[in-house]
Amino acid sequence: MELPKYFGTIHPEEWLKQVKAQCYLKDIEDEQKILKICKLMIDSTITIPNEINTFDELIKALKSHTTFNIFKDSCKVKLH
């Protein structure tokens, strides 16, 4: 199984869980290494600040990007 790339089509917290799970399966447990991998797996059209140093900051940045609002709106449409 490959590391999932983040395109904004999944909830950021769910995506982070998937990346962490893949890292743990490959014996990568250092949080800073996992965070670096996460940053590399974000699609280039989604820009995030370079100053992100924690998973919480990463999730906050991904949720503030317009792709998250599009994702939420599409989920609402599917429910109706």
PDB file of C-alpha atoms in Angstrom:
ATOM      1  CA  MET A   1       0.000   0.000   0.000  1.00  0.00           C
ATOM      2  CA  GLU A   2       1.309   3.431  -0.946  1.00  0.00           C
ATOM      3  CA  LEU A   3       1.255   6.611   1.087  1.00  0.00           C
ATOM      4  CA  PRO A   4      -1.877   8.586   0.228  1.00  0.00           C
ATOM      5  CA  LYS A   5      -1.345  11.949  -1.416  1.00  0.00           C
ATOM      6  CA  TYR A   6      -3.506  14.817  -0.138  1.00  0.00           C
ATOM      7  CA  PHE A   7      -5.620  16.451  -2.850  1.00  0.00           C
ATOM      8  CA  GLY A   8      -8.293  17.970  -0.614  1.00  0.00           C
ATOM      9  CA  THR A   9     -10.800  15.219  -1.409  1.00  0.00           C
ATOM     10  CA  ILE A  10     -10.637  13.626   2.044  1.00  0.00           C
ATOM     11  CA  HIS A  11     -10.927  15.077   5.538  1.00  0.00           C
ATOM     12  CA  PRO A  12      -7.438  16.224   6.624  1.00  0.00           C
ATOM     13  CA  GLU A  13      -7.638  14.328   9.920  1.00  0.00           C
ATOM     14  CA  GLU A  14      -8.564  11.077   8.164  1.00  0.00           C
ATOM     15  CA  TRP A  15      -5.748  11.562   5.655  1.00  0.00           C
ATOM     16  CA  LEU A  16      -3.264  12.161   8.493  1.00  0.00           C
ATOM     17  CA  LYS A  17      -4.405   8.922  10.179  1.00  0.00           C
ATOM     18  CA  GLN A  18      -3.779   7.024   6.952  1.00  0.00           C
ATOM     19  CA  VAL A  19      -0.298   8.509   6.519  1.00  0.00           C
ATOM     20  CA  LYS A  20       0.608   7.790  10.151  1.00  0.00           C
ATOM     21  CA  ALA A  21      -0.593   4.202   9.803  1.00  0.00           C
ATOM     22  CA  GLN A  22       1.546   3.670   6.707  1.00  0.00           C
ATOM     23  CA  CYS A  23       4.559   5.208   8.434  1.00  0.00           C
ATOM     24  CA  TYR A  24       4.136   2.999  11.505  1.00  0.00           C
ATOM     25  CA  LEU A  25       3.916  -0.071   9.269  1.00  0.00           C
ATOM     26  CA  LYS A  26       7.275   0.957   7.815  1.00  0.00           C
ATOM     27  CA  ASP A  27       8.734   1.541  11.316  1.00  0.00           C
ATOM     28  CA  ILE A  28       8.806   5.325  10.906  1.00  0.00           C
ATOM     29  CA  GLU A  29       7.738   6.615  14.307  1.00  0.00           C
ATOM     30  CA  ASP A  30       9.550   9.950  14.664  1.00  0.00           C
ATOM     31  CA  GLU A  31       6.872  12.666  14.522  1.00  0.00           C
ATOM     32  CA  GLN A  32       9.097  15.173  12.718  1.00  0.00           C
ATOM     33  CA  LYS A  33       9.901  12.610  10.021  1.00  0.00           C
ATOM     34  CA  ILE A  34       6.210  11.796   9.619  1.00  0.00           C
ATOM     35  CA  LEU A  35       5.388  15.510   9.447  1.00  0.00           C
ATOM     36  CA  LYS A  36       8.015  15.986   6.738  1.00  0.00           C
ATOM     37  CA  ILE A  37       6.535  13.057   4.800  1.00  0.00           C
ATOM     38  CA  CYS A  38       3.065  14.588   5.176  1.00  0.00           C
ATOM     39  CA  LYS A  39       4.245  17.896   3.754  1.00  0.00           C
ATOM     40  CA  LEU A  40       5.758  16.073   0.779  1.00  0.00           C
ATOM     41  CA  MET A  41       2.505  14.198   0.156  1.00  0.00           C
ATOM     42  CA  ILE A  42       0.390  17.362  -0.173  1.00  0.00           C
ATOM     43  CA  ASP A  43      -0.484  18.207  -3.773  1.00  0.00           C
ATOM     44  CA  SER A  44       1.520  21.140  -5.138  1.00  0.00           C
ATOM     45  CA  THR A  45      -1.658  23.141  -5.808  1.00  0.00           C
ATOM     46  CA  ILE A  46      -2.308  23.268  -2.052  1.00  0.00           C
ATOM     47  CA  THR A  47       0.072  25.708  -0.437  1.00  0.00           C
ATOM     48  CA  ILE A  48       0.790  25.594   3.272  1.00  0.00           C
ATOM     49  CA  PRO A  49       3.135  27.720   5.392  1.00  0.00           C
ATOM     50  CA  ASN A  50       6.713  26.496   5.796  1.00  0.00           C
ATOM     51  CA  GLU A  51       6.540  27.200   9.530  1.00  0.00           C
ATOM     52  CA  ILE A  52       4.329  24.193  10.296  1.00  0.00           C
ATOM     53  CA  ASN A  53       5.981  22.150  13.056  1.00  0.00           C
ATOM     54  CA  THR A  54       3.160  20.026  14.496  1.00  0.00           C
ATOM     55  CA  PHE A  55       0.354  17.811  13.264  1.00  0.00           C
ATOM     56  CA  ASP A  56      -2.185  20.237  14.754  1.00  0.00           C
ATOM     57  CA  GLU A  57      -0.693  23.126  12.776  1.00  0.00           C
ATOM     58  CA  LEU A  58      -0.777  21.004   9.623  1.00  0.00           C
ATOM     59  CA  ILE A  59      -4.438  20.075  10.111  1.00  0.00           C
ATOM     60  CA  LYS A  60      -5.310  23.713  10.813  1.00  0.00           C
ATOM     61  CA  ALA A  61      -3.529  24.824   7.623  1.00  0.00           C
ATOM     62  CA  LEU A  62      -5.258  22.178   5.513  1.00  0.00           C
ATOM     63  CA  LYS A  63      -8.654  23.082   6.966  1.00  0.00           C
ATOM     64  CA  SER A  64      -8.069  26.757   6.163  1.00  0.00           C
ATOM     65  CA  HIS A  65      -7.376  26.005   2.484  1.00  0.00           C
ATOM     66  CA  THR A  66     -10.255  26.450   0.037  1.00  0.00           C
ATOM     67  CA  THR A  67     -10.175  22.762  -0.905  1.00  0.00           C
ATOM     68  CA  PHE A  68     -11.474  21.897   2.560  1.00  0.00           C
ATOM     69  CA  ASN A  69     -14.548  24.096   2.091  1.00  0.00           C
ATOM     70  CA  ILE A  70     -15.180  22.447  -1.270  1.00  0.00           C
ATOM     71  CA  PHE A  71     -14.828  19.027   0.385  1.00  0.00           C
ATOM     72  CA  LYS A  72     -17.290  19.981   3.156  1.00  0.00           C
ATOM     73  CA  ASP A  73     -19.797  21.372   0.668  1.00  0.00           C
ATOM     74  CA  SER A  74     -19.623  18.222  -1.465  1.00  0.00           C
ATOM     75  CA  CYS A  75     -20.274  16.103   1.633  1.00  0.00           C
ATOM     76  CA  LYS A  76     -23.331  18.201   2.463  1.00  0.00           C
ATOM     77  CA  VAL A  77     -24.660  17.776  -1.080  1.00  0.00           C
ATOM     78  CA  LYS A  78     -24.227  13.998  -0.863  1.00  0.00           C
ATOM     79  CA  LEU A  79     -26.282  13.958   2.331  1.00  0.00           C
ATOM     80  CA  HIS A  80     -29.246  15.656   0.659  1.00  0.00           C
TER      81      HIS A  80
END
